[in-house]
mmCIF file of C-alpha atoms in Angstrom:
data_model
loop_
_atom_site.group_PDB
_atom_site.id
_atom_site.type_symbol
_atom_site.label_atom_id
_atom_site.label_comp_id
_atom_site.label_asym_id
_atom_site.label_seq_id
_atom_site.Cartn_x
_atom_site.Cartn_y
_atom_site.Cartn_z
ATOM 1 C CA UNK A 1 -23.858 18.299 8.919
ATOM 2 C CA UNK A 2 -20.802 20.416 8.098
ATOM 3 C CA UNK A 3 -20.511 21.440 4.458
ATOM 4 C CA UNK A 4 -17.090 20.396 3.051
ATOM 5 C CA UNK A 5 -15.063 23.497 2.133
ATOM 6 C CA UNK A 6 -11.710 22.069 1.093
ATOM 7 C CA UNK A 7 -10.871 19.664 -1.732
ATOM 8 C CA UNK A 8 -9.755 17.075 0.801
ATOM 9 C CA UNK A 9 -12.974 17.360 2.829
ATOM 10 C CA UNK A 10 -15.132 17.151 -0.295
ATOM 11 C CA UNK A 11 -13.376 14.037 -1.545
ATOM 12 C CA UNK A 12 -13.290 12.411 1.897
ATOM 13 C CA UNK A 13 -17.044 12.944 2.325
ATOM 14 C CA UNK A 14 -17.722 11.289 -1.048
ATOM 15 C CA UNK A 15 -15.264 8.470 -0.285
ATOM 16 C CA UNK A 16 -16.865 7.741 3.069
ATOM 17 C CA UNK A 17 -20.386 7.919 1.599
ATOM 18 C CA UNK A 18 -19.816 4.822 -0.548
ATOM 19 C CA UNK A 19 -21.641 1.673 0.496
ATOM 20 C CA UNK A 20 -19.293 -0.879 2.074
ATOM 21 C CA UNK A 21 -19.759 -4.090 3.997
ATOM 22 C CA UNK A 22 -19.136 -3.806 7.748
ATOM 23 C CA UNK A 23 -16.753 -5.860 9.886
ATOM 24 C CA UNK A 24 -19.528 -8.385 10.604
ATOM 25 C CA UNK A 25 -19.945 -9.262 6.922
ATOM 26 C CA UNK A 26 -20.134 -13.075 6.978
ATOM 27 C CA UNK A 27 -19.442 -13.733 3.313
ATOM 28 C CA UNK A 28 -21.815 -15.443 0.938
ATOM 29 C CA UNK A 29 -22.122 -18.182 -1.648
ATOM 30 C CA UNK A 30 -24.097 -18.175 -4.895
ATOM 31 C CA UNK A 31 -24.679 -19.946 -8.162
ATOM 32 C CA UNK A 32 -23.408 -18.019 -11.179
ATOM 33 C CA UNK A 33 -24.524 -18.091 -14.795
ATOM 34 C CA UNK A 34 -22.533 -16.302 -17.497
ATOM 35 C CA UNK A 35 -24.026 -15.648 -20.926
ATOM 36 C CA UNK A 36 -21.818 -14.604 -23.847
ATOM 37 C CA UNK A 37 -23.831 -14.553 -27.054
ATOM 38 C CA UNK A 38 -25.255 -18.043 -27.513
ATOM 39 C CA UNK A 39 -22.851 -19.566 -24.989
ATOM 40 C CA UNK A 40 -23.929 -20.190 -21.390
ATOM 41 C CA UNK A 41 -21.636 -21.181 -18.521
ATOM 42 C CA UNK A 42 -22.550 -22.049 -14.941
ATOM 43 C CA UNK A 43 -20.639 -22.468 -11.718
ATOM 44 C CA UNK A 44 -20.494 -21.581 -8.064
ATOM 45 C CA UNK A 45 -18.862 -18.674 -6.242
ATOM 46 C CA UNK A 46 -18.032 -17.803 -2.688
ATOM 47 C CA UNK A 47 -16.814 -14.585 -1.068
ATOM 48 C CA UNK A 48 -15.549 -15.357 2.422
ATOM 49 C CA UNK A 49 -15.602 -13.208 5.563
ATOM 50 C CA UNK A 50 -11.915 -12.347 4.985
ATOM 51 C CA UNK A 51 -12.745 -11.290 1.392
ATOM 52 C CA UNK A 52 -10.965 -14.267 -0.144
ATOM 53 C CA UNK A 53 -12.662 -15.659 -3.260
ATOM 54 C CA UNK A 54 -13.579 -19.045 -4.675
ATOM 55 C CA UNK A 55 -14.892 -19.884 -8.145
ATOM 56 C CA UNK A 56 -15.686 -23.536 -8.862
ATOM 57 C CA UNK A 57 -17.468 -25.662 -11.430
ATOM 58 C CA UNK A 58 -16.861 -23.430 -14.474
ATOM 59 C CA UNK A 59 -15.763 -25.500 -17.482
ATOM 60 C CA UNK A 60 -14.021 -22.695 -19.413
ATOM 61 C CA UNK A 61 -10.831 -21.349 -17.733
ATOM 62 C CA UNK A 62 -11.176 -17.952 -19.438
ATOM 63 C CA UNK A 63 -14.757 -17.534 -18.213
ATOM 64 C CA UNK A 64 -13.680 -18.630 -14.740
ATOM 65 C CA UNK A 65 -10.967 -15.978 -14.792
ATOM 66 C CA UNK A 66 -13.534 -13.383 -15.885
ATOM 67 C CA UNK A 67 -15.797 -14.264 -12.950
ATOM 68 C CA UNK A 68 -12.871 -14.121 -10.529
ATOM 69 C CA UNK A 69 -11.844 -10.696 -11.866
ATOM 70 C CA UNK A 70 -15.382 -9.415 -11.440
ATOM 71 C CA UNK A 71 -15.552 -10.708 -7.850
ATOM 72 C CA UNK A 72 -12.224 -9.033 -7.080
ATOM 73 C CA UNK A 73 -13.710 -5.763 -8.322
ATOM 74 C CA UNK A 74 -16.772 -6.251 -6.099
ATOM 75 C CA UNK A 75 -14.581 -6.914 -3.050
ATOM 76 C CA UNK A 76 -12.400 -3.868 -3.800
ATOM 77 C CA UNK A 77 -15.423 -1.582 -3.760
ATOM 78 C CA UNK A 78 -17.318 -3.194 -0.877
ATOM 79 C CA UNK A 79 -14.327 -3.625 1.434
ATOM 80 C CA UNK A 80 -14.121 -0.867 4.043
ATOM 81 C CA UNK A 81 -10.731 0.863 4.141
ATOM 82 C CA UNK A 82 -10.243 3.959 6.332
ATOM 83 C CA UNK A 83 -9.709 7.170 4.373
ATOM 84 C CA UNK A 84 -6.398 7.905 6.085
ATOM 85 C CA UNK A 85 -5.102 4.468 5.178
ATOM 86 C CA UNK A 86 -5.942 4.916 1.490
ATOM 87 C CA UNK A 87 -5.344 8.641 1.024
ATOM 88 C CA UNK A 88 -3.660 10.012 4.128
ATOM 89 C CA UNK A 89 -0.447 10.888 2.268
ATOM 90 C CA UNK A 90 -2.172 12.519 -0.704
ATOM 91 C CA UNK A 91 -2.756 16.203 -1.294
ATOM 92 C CA UNK A 92 -6.056 17.299 -2.820
ATOM 93 C CA UNK A 93 -6.653 20.516 -4.770
ATOM 94 C CA UNK A 94 -9.667 21.852 -6.643
ATOM 95 C CA UNK A 95 -9.706 21.718 -10.425
ATOM 96 C CA UNK A 96 -12.546 23.161 -12.490
ATOM 97 C CA UNK A 97 -16.293 22.615 -12.299
ATOM 98 C CA UNK A 98 -18.070 21.413 -15.440
ATOM 99 C CA UNK A 99 -21.523 22.250 -16.814
ATOM 100 C CA UNK A 100 -23.100 19.450 -14.750
ATOM 101 C CA UNK A 101 -21.875 21.058 -11.490
ATOM 102 C CA UNK A 102 -19.331 18.267 -11.008
ATOM 103 C CA UNK A 103 -16.271 19.552 -9.137
ATOM 104 C CA UNK A 104 -12.850 18.301 -10.218
ATOM 105 C CA UNK A 105 -10.462 17.098 -7.511
ATOM 106 C CA UNK A 106 -6.788 16.776 -8.464
ATOM 107 C CA UNK A 107 -4.670 14.394 -6.396
ATOM 108 C CA UNK A 108 -0.979 14.927 -5.741
ATOM 109 C CA UNK A 109 1.263 12.174 -4.400
ATOM 110 C CA UNK A 110 -0.756 9.369 -6.013
ATOM 111 C CA UNK A 111 1.377 6.895 -7.969
ATOM 112 C CA UNK A 112 -1.440 6.363 -10.498
ATOM 113 C CA UNK A 113 -1.964 10.076 -11.132
ATOM 114 C CA UNK A 114 -5.633 9.897 -10.128
ATOM 115 C CA UNK A 115 -8.131 12.706 -10.598
ATOM 116 C CA UNK A 116 -11.791 12.690 -9.591
ATOM 117 C CA UNK A 117 -15.041 14.557 -10.115
ATOM 118 C CA UNK A 118 -17.573 14.926 -7.298
ATOM 119 C CA UNK A 119 -21.270 15.674 -7.810
ATOM 120 C CA UNK A 120 -23.993 15.649 -5.147
ATOM 121 C CA UNK A 121 -21.595 14.158 -2.613
ATOM 122 C CA UNK A 122 -20.653 11.208 -4.815
ATOM 123 C CA UNK A 123 -17.628 10.343 -6.961
ATOM 124 C CA UNK A 124 -19.010 10.584 -10.502
ATOM 125 C CA UNK A 125 -15.719 10.314 -12.412
ATOM 126 C CA UNK A 126 -12.336 8.671 -11.876
ATOM 127 C CA UNK A 127 -9.316 9.268 -14.118
ATOM 128 C CA UNK A 128 -6.168 7.190 -13.724
ATOM 129 C CA UNK A 129 -2.951 6.439 -15.594
ATOM 130 C CA UNK A 130 -1.596 2.877 -15.560
ATOM 131 C CA UNK A 131 1.595 2.510 -17.568
ATOM 132 C CA UNK A 132 0.855 3.150 -21.236
ATOM 133 C CA UNK A 133 -2.882 3.229 -20.623
ATOM 134 C CA UNK A 134 -5.177 5.717 -18.975
ATOM 135 C CA UNK A 135 -8.816 5.172 -18.208
ATOM 136 C CA UNK A 136 -11.835 7.249 -17.304
ATOM 137 C CA UNK A 137 -14.783 5.823 -15.351
ATOM 138 C CA UNK A 138 -17.995 7.866 -15.562
ATOM 139 C CA UNK A 139 -20.932 7.039 -13.284
ATOM 140 C CA UNK A 140 -24.450 7.941 -14.458
ATOM 141 C CA UNK A 141 -26.701 6.242 -11.920
ATOM 142 C CA UNK A 142 -26.295 4.937 -8.402
ATOM 143 C CA UNK A 143 -28.327 3.113 -5.765
ATOM 144 C CA UNK A 144 -28.942 4.875 -2.452
ATOM 145 C CA UNK A 145 -28.981 2.064 0.118
ATOM 146 C CA UNK A 146 -29.558 4.353 3.077
ATOM 147 C CA UNK A 147 -26.111 3.232 4.238
ATOM 148 C CA UNK A 148 -24.147 4.629 1.316
ATOM 149 C CA UNK A 149 -24.307 4.736 -2.468
ATOM 150 C CA UNK A 150 -23.429 2.049 -5.019
ATOM 151 C CA UNK A 151 -22.759 2.950 -8.675
ATOM 152 C CA UNK A 152 -25.150 0.947 -10.890
ATOM 153 C CA UNK A 153 -24.704 2.439 -14.373
ATOM 154 C CA UNK A 154 -21.225 3.475 -15.457
ATOM 155 C CA UNK A 155 -18.687 3.072 -18.220
ATOM 156 C CA UNK A 156 -14.919 2.823 -18.486
ATOM 157 C CA UNK A 157 -13.057 4.298 -21.471
ATOM 158 C CA UNK A 158 -9.464 3.229 -22.064
ATOM 159 C CA UNK A 159 -6.970 5.400 -23.982
ATOM 160 C CA UNK A 160 -3.430 4.937 -25.213
ATOM 161 C CA UNK A 161 -1.399 7.500 -23.245
ATOM 162 C CA UNK A 162 0.913 8.350 -26.151
ATOM 163 C CA UNK A 163 -1.729 8.706 -28.890
ATOM 164 C CA UNK A 164 -4.825 9.381 -26.727
ATOM 165 C CA UNK A 165 -6.611 6.925 -29.027
ATOM 166 C CA UNK A 166 -9.574 5.100 -27.491
ATOM 167 C CA UNK A 167 -8.678 1.406 -27.340
ATOM 168 C CA UNK A 168 -11.837 0.052 -25.717
ATOM 169 C CA UNK A 169 -15.032 1.043 -23.940
ATOM 170 C CA UNK A 170 -16.801 -1.008 -21.270
ATOM 171 C CA UNK A 171 -20.388 -0.187 -20.260
ATOM 172 C CA UNK A 172 -21.781 -1.665 -17.027
ATOM 173 C CA UNK A 173 -25.287 -2.077 -15.633
ATOM 174 C CA UNK A 174 -25.392 -3.585 -12.139
ATOM 175 C CA UNK A 175 -28.333 -4.846 -10.085
ATOM 176 C CA UNK A 176 -28.260 -5.312 -6.312
ATOM 177 C CA UNK A 177 -30.569 -6.916 -3.791
ATOM 178 C CA UNK A 178 -30.513 -6.787 -0.016
ATOM 179 C CA UNK A 179 -29.750 -10.254 1.372
ATOM 180 C CA UNK A 180 -30.045 -10.235 5.145
ATOM 181 C CA UNK A 181 -28.308 -7.011 6.189
ATOM 182 C CA UNK A 182 -26.138 -6.684 3.073
ATOM 183 C CA UNK A 183 -26.541 -5.427 -0.477
ATOM 184 C CA UNK A 184 -25.172 -8.000 -2.904
ATOM 185 C CA UNK A 185 -24.846 -7.919 -6.688
ATOM 186 C CA UNK A 186 -27.348 -10.212 -8.406
ATOM 187 C CA UNK A 187 -26.715 -9.213 -12.026
ATOM 188 C CA UNK A 188 -24.173 -7.393 -14.157
ATOM 189 C CA UNK A 189 -24.428 -6.696 -17.877
ATOM 190 C CA UNK A 190 -21.163 -5.680 -19.548
ATOM 191 C CA UNK A 191 -20.972 -4.304 -23.072
ATOM 192 C CA UNK A 192 -17.487 -4.087 -24.550
ATOM 193 C CA UNK A 193 -16.772 -2.039 -27.655
ATOM 194 C CA UNK A 194 -13.462 -2.531 -29.476
ATOM 195 C CA UNK A 195 -12.923 -1.082 -32.962
ATOM 196 C CA UNK A 196 -16.663 -0.659 -33.359
ATOM 197 C CA UNK A 197 -17.389 -4.311 -32.520
ATOM 198 C CA UNK A 198 -19.705 -4.808 -29.541
ATOM 199 C CA UNK A 199 -19.898 -7.904 -27.348
ATOM 200 C CA UNK A 200 -22.228 -8.382 -24.383
ATOM 201 C CA UNK A 201 -21.582 -10.543 -21.329
ATOM 202 C CA UNK A 202 -24.217 -11.091 -18.647
ATOM 203 C CA UNK A 203 -23.468 -12.365 -15.141
ATOM 204 C CA UNK A 204 -26.397 -13.638 -13.073
ATOM 205 C CA UNK A 205 -26.120 -14.661 -9.422
ATOM 206 C CA UNK A 206 -28.845 -16.769 -7.795
ATOM 207 C CA UNK A 207 -29.372 -18.934 -4.708
ATOM 208 C CA UNK A 208 -27.404 -16.347 -2.722
ATOM 209 C CA UNK A 209 -26.808 -17.424 0.853
ATOM 210 C CA UNK A 210 -24.963 -15.630 3.624
ATOM 211 C CA UNK A 211 -22.377 -17.898 5.258
ATOM 212 C CA UNK A 212 -23.253 -18.828 8.815
ATOM 213 C CA UNK A 213 -20.531 -18.697 11.427
ATOM 214 C CA UNK A 214 -19.267 -22.061 12.600
ATOM 215 C CA UNK A 215 -19.726 -20.793 16.166
ATOM 216 C CA UNK A 216 -23.487 -20.436 15.718
#
């Protein structure tokens, strides 16, 4: 295996080492349970072969929206997009290494002003600016599937661009299981901290079934 020696090669290797679903991914359905404090909500979800989403049976519209947002995030990270399609027009340059041996990669030509850190062949930090907000995602643990890595313990810190004040922190712990040929999220615990107040939301997925092709 060739050792990456440019910023572009280093980032591309980490990008292409992520775990993604292949073109044969059939989609799946599952029951979902959401726990927020003493409140419990249930429903049903479906991610289709074309990555479209369905959330049904959830009585609270806000909770339903939260589930849908989470599924969109899952699809974004599991969907396979060629490197050239996502980053072909970007220029990559080395920044500085930190005391954990993470190498900073600065991206030029990216509308969201993204910067990354790479450690052990994986993206361990993402920094982006979105309007008046910037956020930093730090990954602490990941699952090696043998077909790519999946971040499993990470947090997102949001700052006000003008004041650099921290507005919120989200901490995630994700659990995956292999269903058929595919790794699928079975649980996510999210802790949100705003102004020192912490709330915890737990998503549990059960009765997961891959969708069989109508042609079978």
